[in-house]
mmCIF file of C-alpha atoms and ligand atoms in Angstrom:
data_model
loop_
_atom_site.group_PDB
_atom_site.id
_atom_site.type_symbol
_atom_site.label_atom_id
_atom_site.label_comp_id
_atom_site.label_asym_id
_atom_site.label_seq_id
_atom_site.Cartn_x
_atom_site.Cartn_y
_atom_site.Cartn_z
ATOM 1 C CA MET A 255 -10.706 38.707 0.972
ATOM 2 C CA ASN A 256 -12.000 35.487 0.273
ATOM 3 C CA ARG A 257 -13.318 34.524 -3.193
ATOM 4 C CA ILE A 258 -14.125 31.081 -5.323
ATOM 5 C CA VAL A 259 -11.320 31.573 -8.204
ATOM 6 C CA ARG A 260 -12.985 27.861 -10.174
ATOM 7 C CA ALA A 261 -16.045 25.618 -9.160
ATOM 8 C CA GLY A 262 -16.098 22.703 -10.698
ATOM 9 C CA ALA A 263 -18.404 19.523 -10.515
ATOM 10 C CA ALA A 264 -15.425 17.377 -9.069
ATOM 11 C CA SER A 265 -13.533 19.726 -7.400
ATOM 12 C CA LEU A 266 -13.339 23.036 -5.307
ATOM 13 C CA ILE A 267 -10.381 25.907 -5.106
ATOM 14 C CA LEU A 268 -10.482 28.742 -2.869
ATOM 15 C CA ALA A 269 -8.685 30.894 -2.348
ATOM 16 C CA PHE A 270 -7.989 33.472 0.263
ATOM 17 C CA ALA A 271 -5.324 36.150 0.627
ATOM 18 C CA SER A 272 -4.691 38.497 3.532
ATOM 19 C CA PRO A 273 -7.362 40.591 5.459
ATOM 20 C CA ALA A 274 -8.559 43.915 3.219
ATOM 21 C CA ALA A 275 -6.742 46.883 5.306
ATOM 22 C CA GLY A 276 -9.011 48.190 7.691
ATOM 23 C CA GLN A 277 -10.238 44.559 8.654
ATOM 24 C CA PRO A 278 -9.341 42.899 11.977
ATOM 25 C CA LEU A 279 -6.495 40.776 11.905
ATOM 26 C CA PRO A 280 -7.226 36.744 12.339
ATOM 27 C CA GLU A 281 -5.903 36.318 16.146
ATOM 28 C CA VAL A 282 -3.370 32.633 15.732
ATOM 29 C CA HIS A 283 -1.605 31.308 18.233
ATOM 30 C CA LEU A 284 1.660 29.680 18.227
ATOM 31 C CA ILE A 285 2.558 26.768 20.219
ATOM 32 C CA GLY A 286 6.507 26.051 19.845
ATOM 33 C CA THR A 287 7.635 22.553 20.604
ATOM 34 C CA GLY A 288 11.600 22.303 18.837
ATOM 35 C CA GLY A 289 12.521 20.836 16.160
ATOM 36 C CA THR A 290 14.916 22.281 13.392
ATOM 37 C CA ILE A 291 12.523 25.126 12.818
ATOM 38 C CA SER A 292 13.195 26.658 16.189
ATOM 39 C CA GLY A 293 17.388 26.198 15.402
ATOM 40 C CA GLY A 294 18.045 22.732 16.102
ATOM 41 C CA ALA A 295 21.890 22.752 17.615
ATOM 42 C CA GLY A 296 22.344 26.000 16.036
ATOM 43 C CA GLY A 297 20.327 27.584 19.355
ATOM 44 C CA PRO A 298 16.940 27.067 20.148
ATOM 45 C CA LEU A 299 14.763 30.067 19.566
ATOM 46 C CA ASN A 300 11.287 30.003 21.194
ATOM 47 C CA ALA A 301 8.077 30.368 19.246
ATOM 48 C CA GLY A 302 8.104 34.114 20.105
ATOM 49 C CA ASP A 303 11.409 34.775 18.459
ATOM 50 C CA LEU A 304 9.979 32.772 15.157
ATOM 51 C CA SER A 305 6.925 34.720 14.797
ATOM 52 C CA ALA A 306 9.407 38.236 15.531
ATOM 53 C CA ALA A 307 11.058 36.624 12.603
ATOM 54 C CA LEU A 308 8.645 36.901 10.026
ATOM 55 C CA PRO A 309 8.710 39.703 7.059
ATOM 56 C CA GLY A 310 4.871 40.500 6.355
ATOM 57 C CA ILE A 311 3.820 39.090 9.581
ATOM 58 C CA ASP A 312 2.142 42.618 11.045
ATOM 59 C CA SER A 313 -0.117 42.410 7.876
ATOM 60 C CA VAL A 314 -1.412 38.966 8.208
ATOM 61 C CA ALA A 315 -2.398 37.541 11.467
ATOM 62 C CA SER A 316 -2.229 39.053 15.625
ATOM 63 C CA VAL A 317 0.005 36.084 17.229
ATOM 64 C CA THR A 318 0.484 35.477 20.188
ATOM 65 C CA SER A 319 3.652 32.908 20.997
ATOM 66 C CA GLU A 320 4.276 29.893 23.926
ATOM 67 C CA ASP A 321 6.712 27.148 24.126
ATOM 68 C CA PHE A 322 4.979 23.915 24.965
ATOM 69 C CA VAL A 323 8.288 22.421 24.615
ATOM 70 C CA ARG A 324 11.739 22.667 23.354
ATOM 71 C CA VAL A 325 13.215 19.223 21.807
ATOM 72 C CA GLY A 326 14.164 17.056 18.814
ATOM 73 C CA SER A 327 10.937 15.589 17.520
ATOM 74 C CA SER A 328 13.076 12.291 17.803
ATOM 75 C CA ARG A 329 12.125 12.718 21.450
ATOM 76 C CA MET A 330 8.716 12.671 21.193
ATOM 77 C CA HIS A 331 6.321 10.531 22.719
ATOM 78 C CA PRO A 332 2.738 9.371 23.352
ATOM 79 C CA GLU A 333 2.289 10.778 26.568
ATOM 80 C CA LEU A 334 4.358 14.282 25.377
ATOM 81 C CA GLN A 335 2.197 14.395 22.531
ATOM 82 C CA PHE A 336 -0.938 13.586 24.164
ATOM 83 C CA GLU A 337 -0.216 16.538 26.299
ATOM 84 C CA LEU A 338 0.337 18.833 23.589
ATOM 85 C CA ALA A 339 -3.343 17.872 22.655
ATOM 86 C CA GLN A 340 -4.690 19.101 25.733
ATOM 87 C CA ARG A 341 -2.669 22.207 25.424
ATOM 88 C CA VAL A 342 -4.169 22.862 22.590
ATOM 89 C CA ALA A 343 -8.093 22.275 23.314
ATOM 90 C CA ALA A 344 -6.894 24.330 26.533
ATOM 91 C CA VAL A 345 -5.957 27.464 24.342
ATOM 92 C CA PHE A 346 -9.039 26.875 22.296
ATOM 93 C CA ALA A 347 -11.029 26.794 25.812
ATOM 94 C CA GLU A 348 -9.580 30.003 26.710
ATOM 95 C CA ARG A 349 -9.854 31.930 24.007
ATOM 96 C CA PRO A 350 -13.260 32.003 22.433
ATOM 97 C CA GLN A 351 -12.235 34.682 19.425
ATOM 98 C CA LEU A 352 -8.507 33.003 18.446
ATOM 99 C CA ALA A 353 -8.819 31.919 14.290
ATOM 100 C CA GLY A 354 -6.388 28.835 14.803
ATOM 101 C CA VAL A 355 -3.191 27.481 16.226
ATOM 102 C CA VAL A 356 -0.001 26.743 14.432
ATOM 103 C CA VAL A 357 2.358 24.508 15.745
ATOM 104 C CA THR A 358 5.837 24.075 15.281
ATOM 105 C CA HIS A 359 7.511 21.161 15.702
ATOM 106 C CA GLY A 360 10.485 18.494 14.600
ATOM 107 C CA THR A 361 10.005 17.396 11.175
ATOM 108 C CA ASP A 362 11.328 13.374 12.243
ATOM 109 C CA SER A 363 8.188 12.046 14.517
ATOM 110 C CA LEU A 364 5.698 15.190 12.982
ATOM 111 C CA GLU A 365 3.371 12.874 10.997
ATOM 112 C CA GLU A 366 2.544 11.042 14.302
ATOM 113 C CA THR A 367 2.571 14.095 16.457
ATOM 114 C CA ALA A 368 -0.138 16.192 14.001
ATOM 115 C CA PHE A 369 -2.530 12.199 13.603
ATOM 116 C CA LEU A 370 -2.647 11.619 17.407
ATOM 117 C CA LEU A 371 -3.987 15.692 17.464
ATOM 118 C CA ASP A 372 -6.410 14.464 14.351
ATOM 119 C CA LEU A 373 -7.608 11.832 16.136
ATOM 120 C CA VAL A 374 -8.488 12.961 19.858
ATOM 121 C CA LEU A 375 -8.667 16.795 19.424
ATOM 122 C CA PRO A 376 -12.826 18.199 18.221
ATOM 123 C CA SER A 377 -13.538 19.067 14.881
ATOM 124 C CA GLY A 378 -13.621 23.005 14.624
ATOM 125 C CA ARG A 379 -10.841 25.669 14.246
ATOM 126 C CA PRO A 380 -7.955 24.515 12.977
ATOM 127 C CA VAL A 381 -4.336 23.521 14.253
ATOM 128 C CA VAL A 382 -1.991 23.642 11.503
ATOM 129 C CA PHE A 383 1.616 21.984 11.931
ATOM 130 C CA ALA A 384 4.774 23.850 10.593
ATOM 131 C CA ALA A 385 8.014 22.629 10.618
ATOM 132 C CA ALA A 386 11.178 23.076 8.787
ATOM 133 C CA GLN A 387 14.270 20.615 6.465
ATOM 134 C CA ARG A 388 16.734 23.697 6.770
ATOM 135 C CA PRO A 389 17.846 25.759 10.324
ATOM 136 C CA PRO A 390 17.191 28.849 10.948
ATOM 137 C CA ARG A 391 20.807 30.193 10.302
ATOM 138 C CA TYR A 392 21.235 29.361 6.381
ATOM 139 C CA GLU A 393 20.224 31.939 4.539
ATOM 140 C CA ASP A 394 18.018 29.440 2.455
ATOM 141 C CA SER A 395 16.297 27.828 5.464
ATOM 142 C CA ASP A 396 12.373 27.214 4.928
ATOM 143 C CA GLY A 397 11.264 27.726 8.452
ATOM 144 C CA PRO A 398 10.336 30.995 7.976
ATOM 145 C CA ARG A 399 8.344 30.881 5.156
ATOM 146 C CA ASN A 400 6.744 27.179 5.929
ATOM 147 C CA LEU A 401 5.965 29.330 9.242
ATOM 148 C CA LEU A 402 4.367 32.003 7.493
ATOM 149 C CA ASP A 403 2.116 29.753 5.493
ATOM 150 C CA ALA A 404 0.721 27.988 8.608
ATOM 151 C CA ILE A 405 0.534 30.812 9.830
ATOM 152 C CA ARG A 406 -2.099 32.444 6.864
ATOM 153 C CA VAL A 407 -3.473 28.955 6.653
ATOM 154 C CA ALA A 408 -4.279 29.056 10.363
ATOM 155 C CA GLY A 409 -5.994 32.502 10.424
ATOM 156 C CA SER A 410 -8.026 32.466 6.596
ATOM 157 C CA GLY A 411 -11.206 31.766 8.525
ATOM 158 C CA ARG A 412 -11.316 28.467 6.156
ATOM 159 C CA THR A 413 -9.739 25.577 7.316
ATOM 160 C CA ARG A 414 -12.511 24.902 9.980
ATOM 161 C CA ASP A 415 -13.765 21.456 10.252
ATOM 162 C CA LEU A 416 -10.409 20.047 7.928
ATOM 163 C CA GLY A 417 -8.847 18.056 10.957
ATOM 164 C CA VAL A 418 -5.734 18.949 11.286
ATOM 165 C CA LEU A 419 -3.147 20.205 8.623
ATOM 166 C CA VAL A 420 0.225 20.253 7.818
ATOM 167 C CA VAL A 421 2.221 23.092 6.225
ATOM 168 C CA LEU A 422 5.703 22.997 4.384
ATOM 169 C CA ASN A 423 7.210 23.911 0.989
ATOM 170 C CA GLY A 424 3.624 25.641 -0.187
ATOM 171 C CA GLN A 425 1.385 22.568 0.413
ATOM 172 C CA ILE A 426 -1.111 22.023 2.780
ATOM 173 C CA HIS A 427 -1.371 18.167 3.941
ATOM 174 C CA ALA A 428 -4.177 16.775 5.817
ATOM 175 C CA ALA A 429 -2.628 14.822 9.068
ATOM 176 C CA ARG A 430 -4.226 11.520 8.554
ATOM 177 C CA GLU A 431 -2.193 11.401 4.853
ATOM 178 C CA VAL A 432 0.854 13.614 5.134
ATOM 179 C CA LYS A 433 4.264 11.479 5.637
ATOM 180 C CA LYS A 434 7.733 12.117 5.811
ATOM 181 C CA THR A 435 9.612 11.013 2.331
ATOM 182 C CA HIS A 436 13.177 11.824 2.165
ATOM 183 C CA SER A 437 15.524 12.786 5.189
ATOM 184 C CA ILE A 438 16.961 16.118 4.111
ATOM 185 C CA ALA A 439 14.101 17.315 0.588
ATOM 186 C CA LEU A 440 12.627 20.360 0.792
ATOM 187 C CA HIS A 441 9.565 18.465 -0.592
ATOM 188 C CA ALA A 442 9.832 15.873 2.007
ATOM 189 C CA PHE A 443 6.437 16.018 3.211
ATOM 190 C CA ALA A 444 3.994 14.227 0.445
ATOM 191 C CA SER A 445 0.173 12.497 0.990
ATOM 192 C CA PRO A 446 0.728 9.640 -1.847
ATOM 193 C CA ASP A 447 -2.695 8.934 -1.806
ATOM 194 C CA THR A 448 -4.749 11.697 -2.298
ATOM 195 C CA GLY A 449 -1.774 14.432 -2.858
ATOM 196 C CA PRO A 450 -2.198 17.650 -0.723
ATOM 197 C CA ILE A 451 -5.574 19.457 0.188
ATOM 198 C CA GLY A 452 -4.260 22.425 -1.522
ATOM 199 C CA ALA A 453 -1.448 25.305 -1.605
ATOM 200 C CA VAL A 454 -0.061 28.444 -0.132
ATOM 201 C CA ASP A 455 1.173 30.436 -3.270
ATOM 202 C CA ASP A 456 2.076 33.854 -3.154
ATOM 203 C CA GLY A 457 0.500 34.692 0.058
ATOM 204 C CA GLU A 458 -3.379 32.934 -0.898
ATOM 205 C CA VAL A 459 -4.486 29.881 0.873
ATOM 206 C CA LEU A 460 -5.818 27.480 -1.838
ATOM 207 C CA LEU A 461 -7.606 24.825 -1.075
ATOM 208 C CA PHE A 462 -8.735 21.828 -3.619
ATOM 209 C CA THR A 463 -10.735 19.013 -1.780
ATOM 210 C CA THR A 464 -11.880 18.227 1.763
ATOM 211 C CA PRO A 465 -9.866 15.245 3.652
ATOM 212 C CA ALA A 466 -12.755 12.262 3.453
ATOM 213 C CA ARG A 467 -11.053 9.841 5.902
ATOM 214 C CA ARG A 468 -11.027 11.109 9.680
ATOM 215 C CA ILE A 469 -12.442 9.962 12.876
ATOM 216 C CA HIS A 470 -12.262 10.933 16.377
ATOM 217 C CA LEU A 471 -11.700 9.650 19.359
ATOM 218 C CA PRO A 472 -12.162 11.760 22.818
ATOM 219 C CA ALA A 473 -9.412 10.091 25.220
ATOM 220 C CA ALA A 474 -8.793 11.008 28.357
ATOM 221 C CA GLY A 475 -5.012 9.797 27.635
ATOM 222 C CA VAL A 476 -3.457 7.696 25.741
ATOM 223 C CA GLU A 477 -1.466 4.015 25.884
ATOM 224 C CA PRO A 478 1.900 4.509 24.571
ATOM 225 C CA GLY A 479 2.561 0.535 24.821
ATOM 226 C CA VAL A 480 2.487 -0.051 21.467
ATOM 227 C CA GLU A 481 5.040 -1.216 19.296
ATOM 228 C CA LEU A 482 5.211 -0.903 15.784
ATOM 229 C CA VAL A 483 7.375 -4.234 14.104
ATOM 230 C CA ARG A 484 8.324 -4.273 10.596
ATOM 231 C CA LEU A 485 8.721 -7.987 9.152
ATOM 232 C CA THR A 486 11.758 -8.982 7.157
ATOM 233 C CA ALA A 487 12.385 -12.161 4.996
ATOM 234 C CA GLY A 488 13.215 -14.245 7.818
ATOM 235 C CA GLY A 489 12.640 -12.051 10.638
ATOM 236 C CA GLY A 490 10.024 -9.957 13.612
ATOM 237 C CA ALA A 491 9.084 -12.906 14.631
ATOM 238 C CA VAL A 492 11.759 -12.004 17.884
ATOM 239 C CA ALA A 493 10.373 -8.021 18.049
ATOM 240 C CA ILE A 494 6.874 -9.716 18.747
ATOM 241 C CA HIS A 495 7.801 -11.843 21.049
ATOM 242 C CA ALA A 496 9.864 -9.754 23.272
ATOM 243 C CA ALA A 497 7.065 -6.586 22.329
ATOM 244 C CA ALA A 498 4.897 -9.189 24.327
ATOM 245 C CA ALA A 499 7.503 -9.900 27.333
ATOM 246 C CA ALA A 500 7.926 -6.638 27.569
ATOM 247 C CA GLY A 501 3.994 -6.071 28.279
ATOM 248 C CA ALA A 502 3.044 -3.739 25.583
ATOM 249 C CA ARG A 503 -0.695 -3.429 25.108
ATOM 250 C CA GLY A 504 -0.586 -3.692 21.282
ATOM 251 C CA VAL A 505 1.979 -4.758 18.464
ATOM 252 C CA VAL A 506 1.224 -2.983 15.053
ATOM 253 C CA VAL A 507 2.901 -5.694 12.312
ATOM 254 C CA GLU A 508 4.218 -4.573 9.471
ATOM 255 C CA ALA A 509 3.726 -7.416 7.496
ATOM 256 C CA PHE A 510 3.961 -8.855 3.991
ATOM 257 C CA GLY A 511 2.089 -7.651 1.090
ATOM 258 C CA ARG A 512 -1.919 -7.994 1.474
ATOM 259 C CA GLY A 513 -0.908 -9.481 5.192
ATOM 260 C CA ASN A 514 1.352 -12.376 4.634
ATOM 261 C CA ALA A 515 3.162 -13.921 7.430
ATOM 262 C CA PRO A 516 5.510 -16.898 7.736
ATOM 263 C CA PRO A 517 4.676 -19.734 10.547
ATOM 264 C CA PRO A 518 7.506 -18.058 12.816
ATOM 265 C CA VAL A 519 5.900 -14.650 12.819
ATOM 266 C CA ALA A 520 2.353 -16.352 13.163
ATOM 267 C CA GLU A 521 3.463 -18.278 16.486
ATOM 268 C CA ALA A 522 4.819 -15.161 17.974
ATOM 269 C CA VAL A 523 1.416 -13.475 17.009
ATOM 270 C CA ASP A 524 -0.888 -16.698 18.811
ATOM 271 C CA ALA A 525 1.359 -16.400 21.717
ATOM 272 C CA ALA A 526 0.682 -12.486 21.980
ATOM 273 C CA ILE A 527 -2.580 -12.528 21.156
ATOM 274 C CA GLY A 528 -3.138 -15.438 23.870
ATOM 275 C CA ALA A 529 -1.245 -13.038 26.078
ATOM 276 C CA GLY A 530 -3.617 -10.769 25.584
ATOM 277 C CA VAL A 531 -1.934 -8.499 23.380
ATOM 278 C CA LEU A 532 -3.557 -6.938 20.670
ATOM 279 C CA VAL A 533 -2.039 -7.135 17.251
ATOM 280 C CA VAL A 534 -2.963 -5.438 14.026
ATOM 281 C CA PHE A 535 -1.621 -5.945 10.660
ATOM 282 C CA ALA A 536 -0.595 -3.072 8.530
ATOM 283 C CA THR A 537 1.216 -3.417 5.143
ATOM 284 C CA ARG A 538 4.974 -3.118 4.839
ATOM 285 C CA THR A 539 4.647 -2.121 1.300
ATOM 286 C CA GLY A 540 3.486 1.663 1.757
ATOM 287 C CA ALA A 541 0.781 1.523 -0.391
ATOM 288 C CA GLY A 542 -2.669 -0.343 -0.358
ATOM 289 C CA ARG A 543 -4.773 -2.218 2.203
ATOM 290 C CA VAL A 544 -4.439 -5.607 4.094
ATOM 291 C CA VAL A 545 -6.786 -8.007 3.228
ATOM 292 C CA LEU A 546 -6.763 -10.352 6.152
ATOM 293 C CA SER A 547 -7.757 -14.721 5.575
ATOM 294 C CA ASP A 548 -10.692 -15.702 7.512
ATOM 295 C CA ALA A 549 -7.629 -17.874 9.512
ATOM 296 C CA GLN A 550 -5.721 -14.908 10.584
ATOM 297 C CA ARG A 551 -9.574 -12.450 11.311
ATOM 298 C CA GLU A 552 -10.510 -15.789 13.561
ATOM 299 C CA ARG A 553 -7.013 -16.104 15.196
ATOM 300 C CA GLY A 554 -7.840 -12.432 16.683
ATOM 301 C CA ILE A 555 -5.869 -10.538 14.304
ATOM 302 C CA LEU A 556 -6.829 -7.145 13.430
ATOM 303 C CA SER A 557 -6.384 -5.094 10.172
ATOM 304 C CA ALA A 558 -5.307 -1.748 9.584
ATOM 305 C CA GLY A 559 -6.644 -1.457 6.293
ATOM 306 C CA ASP A 560 -4.293 0.889 4.405
ATOM 307 C CA LEU A 561 -3.340 2.793 7.307
ATOM 308 C CA ASP A 562 0.835 2.563 7.173
ATOM 309 C CA GLY A 563 2.368 1.313 10.473
ATOM 310 C CA LEU A 564 3.376 4.362 12.318
ATOM 311 C CA LYS A 565 -0.101 5.640 12.208
ATOM 312 C CA ALA A 566 -1.814 2.667 13.023
ATOM 313 C CA ARG A 567 0.549 2.568 15.938
ATOM 314 C CA MET A 568 -1.261 6.166 16.667
ATOM 315 C CA LEU A 569 -4.651 4.852 16.546
ATOM 316 C CA LEU A 570 -4.346 2.024 18.581
ATOM 317 C CA ILE A 571 -2.461 4.620 20.843
ATOM 318 C CA ALA A 572 -5.481 6.571 21.152
ATOM 319 C CA ALA A 573 -8.133 3.648 20.729
ATOM 320 C CA LEU A 574 -6.712 1.913 23.641
ATOM 321 C CA GLY A 575 -6.349 4.694 25.690
ATOM 322 C CA ALA A 576 -9.489 5.987 24.882
ATOM 323 C CA GLY A 577 -10.890 2.175 26.355
ATOM 324 C CA ARG A 578 -12.087 0.575 23.258
ATOM 325 C CA ASN A 579 -12.068 -2.808 22.723
ATOM 326 C CA ALA A 580 -11.095 -5.151 19.566
ATOM 327 C CA GLU A 581 -14.842 -4.469 17.860
ATOM 328 C CA GLU A 582 -14.442 -0.693 18.151
ATOM 329 C CA ILE A 583 -10.874 -0.692 17.014
ATOM 330 C CA ALA A 584 -11.486 -2.802 14.392
ATOM 331 C CA ALA A 585 -14.497 -0.676 13.337
ATOM 332 C CA ALA A 586 -12.200 2.719 13.801
ATOM 333 C CA PHE A 587 -9.610 1.196 11.334
ATOM 334 C CA ARG A 588 -12.745 0.075 9.052
ATOM 335 C CA THR A 589 -14.265 3.695 9.069
ATOM 336 C CA LEU A 590 -10.962 4.702 9.114
ATOM 337 C CA ALA A 591 -8.820 2.960 6.464
ATOM 338 C CA GLY A 592 -11.167 0.541 4.571
ATOM 339 C CA ALA A 593 -10.091 -2.508 6.864
ATOM 340 C CA GLN A 594 -11.786 -5.894 6.445
HETATM 341 N N1 LIG B 676 15.669 16.377 14.182
HETATM 342 C C1 LIG B 676 14.831 16.885 13.284
HETATM 343 C C2 LIG B 676 13.757 17.464 14.477
HETATM 344 O O1 LIG B 676 13.128 17.653 15.668
HETATM 345 C C3 LIG B 676 14.598 17.094 12.582
HETATM 346 C C4 LIG B 676 13.682 18.538 11.834
HETATM 347 O O2 LIG B 676 13.015 18.778 12.174
HETATM 348 O O3 LIG B 676 14.121 18.391 10.426
HETATM 349 O O4 LIG B 676 12.487 16.153 13.650
#
């Protein structure tokens, strides 16, 4: 049963509980990729084991499952992440009646995979990531609750066109905004700029707002040759030179503050651009926009706006894979991250 709980000028909270008795259950497909939620080192569980172990699942959704891969997410890489996106698209194409897809994933690189899928998949039926900080062998594992919540979000019928979502610790995050902010805490995932877009409370899916910042980059592939370099006092230039020498197509530089870089880094950046590498400046501060000087722009540097280094890299990987040129990539950063 769906109902509007509160509607105001600035915000709308929509709540969706389980289907009423007699109503058909929504169909949700679970795609397993590994990670702590699947058992980690303590004996991997497949996606079918996971959904079968969920208390109350029979009254929430009709769940099918498959294992796409079973790896710790530190082993994820752009080609595999893109293959996962293609698998999700294929599942939707094969099953028009499917309400949504849930992907179980390790927490380590979850924000990168979820964002890549957000960029390359069209809007429509929900794709919801679930993960866990504590493995199933722990009595107080957060996995079952997170997975059940994600299935509720995917099956609610009201999370279409919100982009890829990430559900942990009772919160629903937009892929564009979410970051892992703690190595072990249950509240590790946060959207520092916007907050979560909703919550799952006592089995009810509550939506507070809709993600405002999204773009779609349909692509036939990805360009994995994009490196991320964080500037430090006296450091960074060596890594930029090395990336260019190794044949990188793009380098995202997490620069100081608003986009500052000392002369050795500027020289490395100019050499990289001269060699045909696309260089994008993000800020290493964790929040706020990069604003490039006219001189930096004239040298060919692009701004990531307020997109962090991890996500700026994924955007570059997707945009280069989609065959976009520098001007089009600058426009993508403008639309998605207020880049100037
Ligand atoms: N090592 C795990 C991973 O696959 C950590 C986790 O899932 O929480 O990312």
